[in-house]
Short mmCIF file of C-alpha atoms in Angstrom, two decimals:
data_model
loop_
_atom_site.label_atom_id
_atom_site.label_comp_id
_atom_site.label_asym_id
_atom_site.label_seq_id
_atom_site.Cartn_x
_atom_site.Cartn_y
_atom_site.Cartn_z
CA MET A 12 0.10 0.48 -0.47
CA THR A 13 2.85 2.66 0.61
CA SER A 14 4.19 1.66 -2.03
CA LEU A 15 1.30 3.01 -4.12
CA TRP A 16 1.68 6.03 -3.02
CA LEU A 17 4.87 7.14 -3.18
CA PRO A 18 5.15 9.30 -6.29
CA ILE A 19 2.67 11.42 -4.15
CA PHE A 20 5.63 12.76 -2.81
CA LYS A 21 7.30 14.21 -5.19
CA ILE A 22 4.63 16.74 -7.37
CA TYR A 23 5.34 18.68 -10.26
CA LEU A 24 2.91 21.96 -11.43
CA ILE A 25 3.78 23.15 -15.12
CA ASP A 26 3.25 26.61 -15.04
CA LYS A 27 1.95 28.16 -18.08
CA GLN A 28 3.49 31.55 -17.97
CA LEU A 29 6.67 31.36 -17.52
CA ASN A 30 7.37 27.37 -19.30
CA TYR A 31 9.14 25.83 -15.77
CA GLN A 32 8.80 23.49 -13.66
CA LYS A 33 8.69 23.60 -9.39
CA ILE A 34 8.25 21.93 -6.91
CA ILE A 35 4.42 22.01 -4.15
CA PRO A 36 6.49 22.05 -0.69
CA MET A 37 4.90 18.89 0.87
CA LYS A 38 2.99 20.05 3.78
CA LYS A 39 0.69 21.82 1.58
CA TYR A 40 -0.33 18.38 0.08
CA LEU A 41 -0.31 16.73 3.63
CA PHE A 42 -4.14 17.04 3.71
CA ILE A 43 -3.87 15.88 -0.16
CA MET A 44 -2.15 12.42 0.98
CA MET A 45 -3.74 11.91 4.02
CA LEU A 46 -7.67 11.75 1.81
CA LEU A 47 -5.58 9.01 -0.16
CA VAL A 48 -3.95 6.95 2.14
CA ALA A 49 -7.46 6.55 3.88
CA ILE A 50 -9.81 5.90 0.53
CA PRO A 51 -9.27 1.23 -0.09
CA TYR A 52 -10.60 1.41 3.07
CA VAL A 53 -13.14 3.50 3.16
CA LEU A 54 -14.31 2.29 0.16
CA SER A 55 -14.61 -1.30 2.76
CA ALA A 56 -15.79 -0.21 4.86
CA GLN A 57 -20.14 -1.05 5.15
CA ASP A 58 -20.85 2.58 6.93
CA PHE A 59 -19.62 4.25 3.97
CA LYS A 60 -21.12 6.68 1.47
CA TYR A 61 -21.01 9.38 -1.34
CA GLY A 62 -23.31 12.16 -2.98
CA VAL A 63 -23.52 15.26 -4.49
CA LYS A 64 -23.53 19.06 -3.90
CA ALA A 65 -23.86 22.11 -4.66
CA GLY A 66 -25.39 25.55 -3.75
CA LEU A 67 -23.86 29.65 -3.87
CA ASN A 68 -21.49 31.48 -2.22
CA VAL A 69 -21.45 35.02 -0.62
CA ASN A 70 -17.18 35.73 -1.70
CA ASN A 71 -14.71 37.90 0.23
CA LEU A 72 -11.41 39.66 0.50
CA SER A 73 -10.55 40.87 3.85
CA VAL A 74 -6.44 43.11 2.57
CA THR A 75 -4.97 44.30 6.56
CA PRO A 76 -3.82 46.77 6.04
CA GLU A 77 -6.54 48.60 4.27
CA LEU A 78 -4.82 51.12 2.86
CA ASP A 79 -7.15 52.64 0.12
CA PRO A 80 -11.43 52.52 1.56
CA PRO A 81 -13.71 51.47 0.86
CA ALA A 82 -12.62 47.24 1.61
CA PRO A 83 -14.08 45.05 -0.59
CA SER A 84 -17.48 44.35 -1.41
CA ALA A 85 -18.60 40.66 -1.34
CA ARG A 86 -20.03 39.11 -4.78
CA ILE A 87 -21.44 36.09 -5.45
CA GLY A 88 -20.58 32.64 -6.86
CA ILE A 89 -22.02 29.27 -6.95
CA HIS A 90 -19.48 25.35 -6.21
CA LEU A 91 -20.48 21.83 -7.18
CA GLY A 92 -19.10 18.93 -6.85
CA GLY A 93 -18.94 15.83 -4.54
CA PHE A 94 -18.34 14.64 -0.86
CA ALA A 95 -18.33 11.00 0.83
CA GLN A 96 -19.49 10.01 4.40
CA TYR A 97 -17.61 7.15 6.69
CA GLY A 98 -19.68 6.63 9.62
CA LEU A 99 -17.04 6.73 13.19
CA SER A 100 -19.33 5.97 15.87
CA ASP A 101 -23.30 7.17 14.98
CA GLN A 102 -23.09 10.35 15.76
CA PHE A 103 -19.34 11.38 14.40
CA LEU A 104 -19.09 10.70 10.33
CA ILE A 105 -15.74 12.16 8.93
CA GLN A 106 -16.80 14.25 5.50
CA PRO A 107 -13.77 14.73 2.87
CA GLU A 108 -15.56 16.58 -0.72
CA VAL A 109 -14.10 18.26 -3.94
CA VAL A 110 -15.98 20.79 -5.20
CA ILE A 111 -15.63 23.48 -7.84
CA SER A 112 -16.43 27.49 -6.00
CA THR A 113 -16.47 30.16 -7.56
CA GLN A 114 -14.62 32.59 -5.75
CA GLY A 115 -13.38 36.71 -5.77
CA ALA A 116 -14.38 40.22 -4.09
CA ASN A 117 -15.57 43.32 -5.80
CA ASP A 118 -14.81 47.23 -5.11
CA GLN A 119 -16.07 49.82 -6.64
CA ASP A 120 -16.01 54.25 -5.83
CA PRO A 121 -17.32 57.04 -7.46
CA GLU A 122 -14.39 56.35 -10.60
CA VAL A 123 -13.37 52.85 -10.39
CA GLU A 124 -14.99 49.49 -10.13
CA GLN A 125 -12.44 46.59 -9.33
CA ASN A 126 -13.49 42.64 -9.55
CA VAL A 127 -11.90 39.77 -8.88
CA LYS A 128 -13.07 36.87 -10.33
CA LEU A 129 -11.24 33.22 -8.71
CA THR A 130 -11.78 29.59 -9.75
CA TYR A 131 -10.59 27.31 -7.17
CA LEU A 132 -10.71 23.65 -6.49
CA ASN A 133 -11.63 22.30 -2.89
CA LEU A 134 -10.49 19.73 -1.25
CA SER A 135 -12.00 19.42 2.31
CA GLY A 136 -13.04 17.18 4.77
CA VAL A 137 -14.35 17.86 7.30
CA ALA A 138 -15.52 15.76 10.72
CA LYS A 139 -18.61 15.54 11.53
CA TYR A 140 -21.42 15.52 15.07
CA GLN A 141 -24.81 14.64 14.54
CA ILE A 142 -26.73 15.92 17.07
CA GLY A 143 -30.01 14.17 16.40
CA ASN A 144 -33.15 15.34 14.73
CA GLY A 145 -31.71 15.09 10.71
CA ILE A 146 -29.07 18.98 13.16
CA SER A 147 -24.83 18.34 12.91
CA VAL A 148 -22.32 20.65 13.63
CA PHE A 149 -19.27 20.63 11.08
CA ALA A 150 -15.38 21.52 11.27
CA GLY A 151 -12.89 21.02 9.31
CA PRO A 152 -9.48 22.09 6.62
CA GLN A 153 -9.94 22.58 3.36
CA LEU A 154 -7.13 23.35 1.36
CA GLY A 155 -8.15 24.94 -2.19
CA PHE A 156 -6.44 25.25 -5.81
CA LEU A 157 -6.45 27.87 -7.93
CA MET A 158 -7.50 26.53 -11.40
CA ASP A 159 -8.29 29.85 -12.97
CA GLY A 160 -9.56 33.81 -13.07
CA GLU A 161 -8.65 36.95 -13.72
CA PHE A 162 -8.66 40.65 -11.62
CA GLU A 163 -10.37 43.65 -13.11
CA GLU A 164 -10.06 46.98 -13.20
CA VAL A 165 -12.83 49.38 -15.10
CA ASP A 166 -12.66 53.50 -15.30
CA LYS A 167 -15.71 55.06 -14.66
CA VAL A 168 -14.89 57.96 -16.18
CA ASP A 169 -13.44 57.07 -19.74
CA GLY A 170 -14.98 53.21 -20.17
CA SER A 171 -11.24 51.71 -20.05
CA GLN A 172 -10.31 47.73 -19.35
CA GLU A 173 -7.46 46.27 -17.68
CA PHE A 174 -6.86 42.43 -16.79
CA PHE A 175 -4.06 41.15 -14.99
CA ALA A 176 -4.52 37.19 -14.61
CA ALA A 177 -4.79 35.52 -11.60
CA ASP A 178 -2.01 33.73 -11.22
CA ALA A 179 -0.27 36.13 -12.25
CA VAL A 180 -0.51 38.34 -8.53
CA TYR A 181 -2.20 35.13 -6.35
CA LYS A 182 -1.32 32.53 -5.16
CA SER A 183 -1.73 29.74 -6.56
CA THR A 184 -2.61 27.51 -3.18
CA ASP A 185 -5.72 28.85 -0.22
CA PHE A 186 -5.69 27.14 2.88
CA SER A 187 -9.01 27.76 4.87
CA PHE A 188 -11.06 26.18 8.24
CA SER A 189 -14.62 25.75 7.23
CA LEU A 190 -17.09 25.37 10.23
CA GLY A 191 -21.05 25.09 9.87
CA ALA A 192 -24.15 23.52 10.27
CA GLY A 193 -26.54 21.16 8.47
CA TYR A 194 -30.24 19.06 8.51
CA THR A 195 -30.76 15.88 7.17
CA LEU A 196 -33.47 14.15 5.51
CA GLU A 197 -34.39 11.50 6.01
CA SER A 198 -34.82 11.13 1.34
CA GLY A 199 -31.34 11.61 2.04
CA ILE A 200 -30.50 15.93 1.02
CA HIS A 201 -29.80 18.76 2.89
CA ILE A 202 -29.39 21.32 3.55
CA ASP A 203 -25.65 22.69 4.83
CA LEU A 204 -25.06 26.19 6.40
CA ARG A 205 -20.75 26.87 5.81
CA TYR A 206 -18.39 29.56 7.05
CA ASN A 207 -14.85 29.05 4.75
CA LEU A 208 -12.57 31.00 7.05
CA GLY A 209 -9.02 32.14 4.73
CA LEU A 210 -5.60 31.61 7.01
CA SER A 211 -3.13 31.57 4.34
CA ASN A 212 -2.06 34.69 2.79
CA ASN A 213 -2.77 35.17 -0.92
CA ASN A 214 -1.82 38.41 -2.23
CA ASP A 215 2.02 37.39 -3.95
CA ASP A 216 2.13 39.94 -6.08
CA PRO A 217 5.79 41.86 -5.61
CA LEU A 218 5.86 44.81 -8.43
CA GLU A 219 1.95 45.59 -7.15
CA SER A 220 1.04 45.17 -10.85
CA ALA A 221 -3.07 44.78 -9.97
CA PHE A 222 -4.50 45.50 -6.93
CA TYR A 223 -3.09 44.79 -3.56
CA ASP A 224 1.19 46.42 -2.12
CA ARG A 225 2.64 44.56 -1.74
CA ASN A 226 2.71 44.77 2.22
CA GLN A 227 -1.05 44.03 1.86
CA GLU A 228 -2.59 40.69 3.49
CA VAL A 229 -5.26 39.64 1.34
CA LYS A 230 -7.18 36.55 3.03
CA SER A 231 -9.74 34.48 1.03
CA ARG A 232 -13.82 34.61 3.07
CA THR A 233 -16.91 32.77 2.32
CA PHE A 234 -20.07 32.13 3.04
CA GLN A 235 -21.70 29.16 1.45
CA ILE A 236 -25.06 28.26 1.56
CA SER A 237 -25.79 23.74 0.19
CA ILE A 238 -27.96 21.53 -1.42
CA GLY A 239 -27.14 17.98 -0.60
CA TYR A 240 -28.32 14.08 -1.44
CA THR A 241 -26.14 11.61 -0.75
CA LEU A 242 -26.83 9.27 -3.19
CA ASN A 243 -26.92 5.22 -1.03
#
């Protein structure tokens, strides 16, 4: 089993902008490796369930210090993906998820409109406690991989636009912590409310070519409402 997952320790990404290979620090993949190693055992368990989910995001960015008020405002997005559940007992279970999520923020003043549009592949693993009567609470880490996005600036005076590729000014991974609550019906339909608190500074623009100064920290903030369905 160990030899099956050894290649995971050497993961290379091709930077489409600069055409070189770089090794992503292994600590950012520790969470992924734990999930992958657990898959064969989870699939063989009787308490294993899986399903699909989708819903709305209310996204924003925390920028500190705020040098140019006002602060960014919320941007609406969506998420879509799947989940698995493995019961540890009658009340405790773990729930890994793979979700595509559109995130970002908006910022407007009388002369300029700035839009941050980001698409992530989010991998999460929450521990869920079932209180009773279909109600549960959960919490756990999330690791997001930036798939696509852009920074857009629109001059309201002359109508000109300027675009920056997100991967040129924004870090490729986003680490956050999720917590929330849910309600599950006997039919297998469940509703979740979740808040993802970004912990990592995503500002990667030392030349200050986009919106942020080099000394500013930019962290994600996302509120989600999801509807899911258990397939087995």
